[in-house]
Tab-separated table of C-alpha atoms in Angstrom:
chain	number	residue	atom	x	y	z
A	30	UNK	CA	0.000	0.000	0.000
A	31	UNK	CA	1.332	3.440	-0.996
A	32	UNK	CA	1.235	6.266	1.455
A	33	UNK	CA	0.018	9.728	0.443
A	34	UNK	CA	3.598	11.111	0.152
A	35	UNK	CA	4.618	8.194	-2.069
A	36	UNK	CA	1.616	8.728	-4.352
A	37	UNK	CA	2.505	12.415	-4.760
A	38	UNK	CA	6.125	11.548	-5.487
A	39	UNK	CA	5.118	8.884	-8.002
A	40	UNK	CA	2.621	11.209	-9.689
A	41	UNK	CA	5.243	13.975	-9.870
A	42	UNK	CA	7.765	11.572	-11.420
A	43	UNK	CA	5.236	10.519	-14.078
A	44	UNK	CA	4.594	14.159	-15.040
A	45	UNK	CA	8.334	14.864	-15.248
A	46	UNK	CA	8.923	11.806	-17.443
A	47	UNK	CA	5.923	12.636	-19.623
A	48	UNK	CA	7.333	16.115	-20.141
A	49	UNK	CA	10.614	14.615	-21.403
A	50	UNK	CA	8.875	12.380	-23.915
A	51	UNK	CA	8.379	14.960	-26.632
A	52	UNK	CA	9.774	18.273	-27.787
A	53	UNK	CA	8.120	21.438	-26.575
A	54	UNK	CA	5.267	22.627	-28.751
A	55	UNK	CA	4.083	26.175	-29.241
A	56	UNK	CA	1.453	27.134	-26.734
A	57	UNK	CA	-2.089	27.487	-28.089
A	58	UNK	CA	-2.360	30.960	-29.540
A	59	UNK	CA	1.437	31.427	-29.653
A	60	UNK	CA	2.442	33.263	-32.851
A	61	UNK	CA	3.827	31.029	-35.584
A	62	UNK	CA	6.977	33.133	-35.844
A	63	UNK	CA	8.080	31.537	-32.539
A	64	UNK	CA	7.571	27.978	-33.838
A	65	UNK	CA	10.755	25.881	-33.706
A	66	UNK	CA	11.453	24.774	-37.273
A	67	UNK	CA	14.109	22.199	-36.384
A	68	UNK	CA	12.093	19.183	-37.522
A	69	UNK	CA	11.370	17.461	-40.832
A	70	UNK	CA	7.681	18.350	-40.898
A	71	UNK	CA	8.105	22.003	-39.869
A	72	UNK	CA	7.316	24.694	-42.439
A	73	UNK	CA	7.822	28.408	-42.102
A	74	UNK	CA	4.556	30.375	-42.089
A	75	UNK	CA	4.922	32.452	-45.263
A	76	UNK	CA	1.919	34.601	-44.353
A	77	UNK	CA	3.454	35.505	-40.990
A	78	UNK	CA	6.761	36.260	-42.720
A	79	UNK	CA	4.974	38.471	-45.251
A	80	UNK	CA	3.196	40.353	-42.462
A	81	UNK	CA	6.418	40.796	-40.498
A	82	UNK	CA	8.448	41.998	-43.490
A	83	UNK	CA	5.625	44.208	-44.813
A	84	UNK	CA	5.191	45.894	-41.424
A	85	UNK	CA	8.942	46.431	-41.206
A	86	UNK	CA	8.937	47.951	-44.686
A	87	UNK	CA	5.924	50.117	-43.794
A	88	UNK	CA	7.799	51.452	-40.767
A	89	UNK	CA	10.457	52.583	-43.254
A	90	UNK	CA	7.998	54.212	-45.656
A	91	UNK	CA	7.934	51.310	-48.127
A	92	UNK	CA	5.125	49.273	-49.644
A	93	UNK	CA	4.179	45.725	-48.630
A	94	UNK	CA	5.249	42.482	-50.263
A	95	UNK	CA	3.018	39.629	-51.401
A	96	UNK	CA	3.771	35.922	-51.157
A	97	UNK	CA	4.442	34.446	-54.604
A	98	UNK	CA	4.147	30.635	-54.948
A	99	UNK	CA	6.848	30.520	-57.638
A	100	UNK	CA	9.269	32.400	-55.411
A	101	UNK	CA	8.376	30.071	-52.535
A	102	UNK	CA	9.373	27.154	-54.780
A	103	UNK	CA	12.619	28.928	-55.732
A	104	UNK	CA	13.413	29.532	-52.048
A	105	UNK	CA	12.589	25.905	-51.195
A	106	UNK	CA	14.859	24.602	-53.964
A	107	UNK	CA	17.696	26.771	-52.639
A	108	UNK	CA	17.385	25.725	-48.982
A	109	UNK	CA	16.996	22.068	-49.904
A	110	UNK	CA	20.214	22.247	-51.937
A	111	UNK	CA	22.050	24.037	-49.118
A	112	UNK	CA	20.853	21.494	-46.545
A	113	UNK	CA	21.886	18.549	-48.737
A	114	UNK	CA	25.318	20.096	-49.358
A	115	UNK	CA	25.585	21.204	-45.695
A	116	UNK	CA	26.732	24.543	-47.084
A	117	UNK	CA	25.474	28.083	-46.592
A	118	UNK	CA	25.799	29.643	-50.042
A	119	UNK	CA	24.005	31.783	-52.605
A	120	UNK	CA	25.755	29.773	-55.323
A	121	UNK	CA	25.015	26.162	-54.342
A	122	UNK	CA	22.534	25.911	-57.271
A	123	UNK	CA	23.984	28.680	-59.454
A	124	UNK	CA	23.529	32.407	-59.098
A	125	UNK	CA	20.171	33.932	-58.208
A	126	UNK	CA	19.611	35.511	-61.631
A	127	UNK	CA	20.098	32.228	-63.464
A	128	UNK	CA	17.907	30.334	-60.990
A	129	UNK	CA	15.081	32.867	-61.334
A	130	UNK	CA	15.421	33.002	-65.134
A	131	UNK	CA	15.011	29.214	-65.127
A	132	UNK	CA	11.869	29.592	-63.010
A	133	UNK	CA	10.344	32.106	-65.448
A	134	UNK	CA	11.269	35.339	-63.657
A	135	UNK	CA	13.333	36.876	-66.437
A	136	UNK	CA	14.313	40.536	-66.331
A	137	UNK	CA	13.247	40.961	-62.727
A	138	UNK	CA	15.147	42.858	-60.078
A	139	UNK	CA	15.753	40.319	-57.328
A	140	UNK	CA	17.446	39.900	-53.965
A	141	UNK	CA	18.056	36.889	-51.773
A	142	UNK	CA	18.790	36.361	-48.095
A	143	UNK	CA	20.232	32.994	-47.157
A	144	UNK	CA	21.124	32.049	-43.622
A	145	UNK	CA	21.335	29.090	-41.303
A	146	UNK	CA	21.191	28.249	-37.648
A	147	UNK	CA	18.072	30.204	-36.752
A	148	UNK	CA	15.340	27.933	-35.400
A	149	UNK	CA	12.423	30.379	-35.599
A	150	UNK	CA	11.165	32.991	-38.029
A	151	UNK	CA	11.569	35.612	-35.296
A	152	UNK	CA	15.269	34.721	-34.936
A	153	UNK	CA	15.880	34.755	-38.697
A	154	UNK	CA	14.098	38.094	-39.137
A	155	UNK	CA	16.067	39.616	-36.249
A	156	UNK	CA	19.336	38.335	-37.711
A	157	UNK	CA	18.495	39.742	-41.140
A	158	UNK	CA	17.658	43.157	-39.671
A	159	UNK	CA	21.028	43.218	-37.880
A	160	UNK	CA	22.981	42.298	-41.029
A	161	UNK	CA	23.490	45.316	-43.280
A	162	UNK	CA	23.225	43.454	-46.639
A	163	UNK	CA	20.236	41.350	-45.532
A	164	UNK	CA	18.497	44.408	-44.098
A	165	UNK	CA	19.080	46.349	-47.336
A	166	UNK	CA	17.484	43.476	-49.261
A	167	UNK	CA	14.342	43.529	-47.101
A	168	UNK	CA	14.154	47.323	-47.432
A	169	UNK	CA	14.811	47.433	-51.172
A	170	UNK	CA	12.076	49.755	-52.486
A	171	UNK	CA	11.732	47.807	-55.767
A	172	UNK	CA	10.730	44.537	-54.097
A	173	UNK	CA	7.032	43.633	-54.291
A	174	UNK	CA	6.893	39.802	-54.089
A	175	UNK	CA	8.571	37.236	-51.888
A	176	UNK	CA	9.074	33.553	-51.233
A	177	UNK	CA	10.521	32.108	-48.041
A	178	UNK	CA	11.468	28.562	-47.081
A	179	UNK	CA	13.427	26.483	-44.589
A	180	UNK	CA	15.045	23.060	-44.694
A	181	UNK	CA	16.022	20.912	-41.737
A	182	UNK	CA	19.318	19.023	-41.752
A	183	UNK	CA	19.742	17.374	-38.320
A	184	UNK	CA	23.291	16.146	-38.989
A	185	UNK	CA	24.555	19.554	-40.082
A	186	UNK	CA	26.292	22.253	-38.108
A	187	UNK	CA	23.358	24.641	-38.607
A	188	UNK	CA	20.294	22.350	-38.405
A	189	UNK	CA	17.916	24.838	-40.126
A	190	UNK	CA	18.658	26.579	-43.436
A	191	UNK	CA	16.740	29.662	-44.646
A	192	UNK	CA	16.130	31.417	-47.956
A	193	UNK	CA	14.140	34.564	-48.634
A	194	UNK	CA	13.796	35.495	-52.319
A	195	UNK	CA	12.263	38.836	-53.277
A	196	UNK	CA	11.531	40.332	-56.703
A	197	UNK	CA	9.880	43.404	-58.179
């Protein structure tokens, strides 16, 4: 027969072990830009990214950007290639102009932010704002459309790769 103190201790141990069984999940109602993207099934919320970048641009007197499915595909192709190569590079699949020409975006002004190691959209956005070239890309007045993607590579140094592609 268990005494009251033993039951409490046993119950507490079960809750502790249950808490270790799975990775933390965002709390209900927690913004998606805090979601940890270090898993195979995780996808960046492009709408949240658009809102975040558009608000940032608005605060600098610039117009919003719209999510473009073709640019999302271009960003996904880039991050997948970087994750497979375990290499942070704008050139892993050729230069941005050639990649966008191949995707049907000929004669467009375009910029690209690539990064790695950030686990959430909030972290990536903060890092891009603090990097002069990445910040200039997000605040480029010609940009009107965007695509954003991540890829998870658990065996890599960085774990999560990012690409943001923007065009006029």
